[in-house]
Amino acid sequence: MPAKSKAQQKAAGMALAAERGEIPRSDLKGASKAMEGSMTEKELEEFASTKHEGKPEHVAKR
C-alpha cells in the first residue's frame, strides 16, 4: 500500500527507523508513534519507499 502524502511517508520512515533501532522510540510522536505500534516492518518499508513526486504534503482526514 503506497503512502498517500509526503507527511505519511515521512511518518512511516521515522517509525521504520525506530523499529530498526536507528533512533529511540521515545523520539516518535503522533502518526509515526501510531504506525510503529500497529504496522509490520514490511508495511512500513512499503509506505516509506513510496515515490513522493506528485504527492500532496498532507491529505485531509475523512
PDB file of C-alpha atoms in Angstrom:
ATOM      1  CA  MET A   1       0.000   0.000   0.000  1.00  0.00           C
ATOM      2  CA  PRO A   2       1.647   3.271  -1.045  1.00  0.00           C
ATOM      3  CA  ALA A   3       1.650   6.416   1.085  1.00  0.00           C
ATOM      4  CA  LYS A   4      -0.980   8.975   0.092  1.00  0.00           C
ATOM      5  CA  SER A   5       1.012  12.051   1.143  1.00  0.00           C
ATOM      6  CA  LYS A   6       4.544  13.211   1.877  1.00  0.00           C
ATOM      7  CA  ALA A   7       3.678  13.556   5.570  1.00  0.00           C
ATOM      8  CA  GLN A   8       2.508   9.942   5.724  1.00  0.00           C
ATOM      9  CA  GLN A   9       5.699   8.821   4.003  1.00  0.00           C
ATOM     10  CA  LYS A  10       7.867  10.761   6.473  1.00  0.00           C
ATOM     11  CA  ALA A  11       5.967   9.326   9.453  1.00  0.00           C
ATOM     12  CA  ALA A  12       6.466   5.806   8.117  1.00  0.00           C
ATOM     13  CA  GLY A  13      10.186   6.486   7.679  1.00  0.00           C
ATOM     14  CA  MET A  14      10.516   7.622  11.287  1.00  0.00           C
ATOM     15  CA  ALA A  15       8.572   4.587  12.535  1.00  0.00           C
ATOM     16  CA  LEU A  16      10.742   2.284  10.426  1.00  0.00           C
ATOM     17  CA  ALA A  17      13.913   3.841  11.814  1.00  0.00           C
ATOM     18  CA  ALA A  18      12.643   3.271  15.363  1.00  0.00           C
ATOM     19  CA  GLU A  19      11.645  -0.301  14.519  1.00  0.00           C
ATOM     20  CA  ARG A  20      15.190  -0.966  13.292  1.00  0.00           C
ATOM     21  CA  GLY A  21      16.754   0.678  16.353  1.00  0.00           C
ATOM     22  CA  GLU A  22      18.286   3.565  14.395  1.00  0.00           C
ATOM     23  CA  ILE A  23      16.501   6.166  16.538  1.00  0.00           C
ATOM     24  CA  PRO A  24      14.996   5.868  20.046  1.00  0.00           C
ATOM     25  CA  ARG A  25      11.286   5.018  20.181  1.00  0.00           C
ATOM     26  CA  SER A  26      10.864   7.927  22.588  1.00  0.00           C
ATOM     27  CA  ASP A  27      11.536  10.318  19.674  1.00  0.00           C
ATOM     28  CA  LEU A  28       8.316   9.220  17.936  1.00  0.00           C
ATOM     29  CA  LYS A  29       5.200  11.389  18.149  1.00  0.00           C
ATOM     30  CA  GLY A  30       1.749  11.373  16.608  1.00  0.00           C
ATOM     31  CA  ALA A  31       1.312   9.344  13.435  1.00  0.00           C
ATOM     32  CA  SER A  32       4.795   7.826  13.475  1.00  0.00           C
ATOM     33  CA  LYS A  33       4.209   6.516  17.017  1.00  0.00           C
ATOM     34  CA  ALA A  34       0.871   5.002  15.987  1.00  0.00           C
ATOM     35  CA  MET A  35       2.358   3.455  12.845  1.00  0.00           C
ATOM     36  CA  GLU A  36       5.271   1.923  14.724  1.00  0.00           C
ATOM     37  CA  GLY A  37       2.915   0.175  17.115  1.00  0.00           C
ATOM     38  CA  SER A  38       0.416  -1.101  14.576  1.00  0.00           C
ATOM     39  CA  MET A  39       2.357  -1.926  11.397  1.00  0.00           C
ATOM     40  CA  THR A  40       4.920  -4.557  10.487  1.00  0.00           C
ATOM     41  CA  GLU A  41       8.402  -3.637   9.290  1.00  0.00           C
ATOM     42  CA  LYS A  42       7.467  -4.731   5.754  1.00  0.00           C
ATOM     43  CA  GLU A  43       4.390  -2.458   5.720  1.00  0.00           C
ATOM     44  CA  LEU A  44       6.469   0.456   6.998  1.00  0.00           C
ATOM     45  CA  GLU A  45       9.053  -0.174   4.269  1.00  0.00           C
ATOM     46  CA  GLU A  46       6.312  -0.034   1.622  1.00  0.00           C
ATOM     47  CA  PHE A  47       4.983   3.282   2.951  1.00  0.00           C
ATOM     48  CA  ALA A  48       8.413   4.844   3.378  1.00  0.00           C
ATOM     49  CA  SER A  49       9.662   3.800  -0.069  1.00  0.00           C
ATOM     50  CA  THR A  50       6.747   5.384  -1.974  1.00  0.00           C
ATOM     51  CA  LYS A  51       7.910   7.918  -4.556  1.00  0.00           C
ATOM     52  CA  HIS A  52       6.913  11.368  -3.363  1.00  0.00           C
ATOM     53  CA  GLU A  53       6.741  13.137  -6.726  1.00  0.00           C
ATOM     54  CA  GLY A  54       3.239  14.440  -7.269  1.00  0.00           C
ATOM     55  CA  LYS A  55       2.127  13.665  -3.718  1.00  0.00           C
ATOM     56  CA  PRO A  56       0.468  16.400  -1.667  1.00  0.00           C
ATOM     57  CA  GLU A  57       2.164  17.463   1.569  1.00  0.00           C
ATOM     58  CA  HIS A  58      -0.913  16.443   3.590  1.00  0.00           C
ATOM     59  CA  VAL A  59      -4.213  14.693   2.903  1.00  0.00           C
ATOM     60  CA  ALA A  60      -7.337  15.799   4.760  1.00  0.00           C
ATOM     61  CA  LYS A  61      -8.758  13.380   7.336  1.00  0.00           C
ATOM     62  CA  ARG A  62     -12.005  11.675   6.448  1.00  0.00           C
TER      63      ARG A  62
END
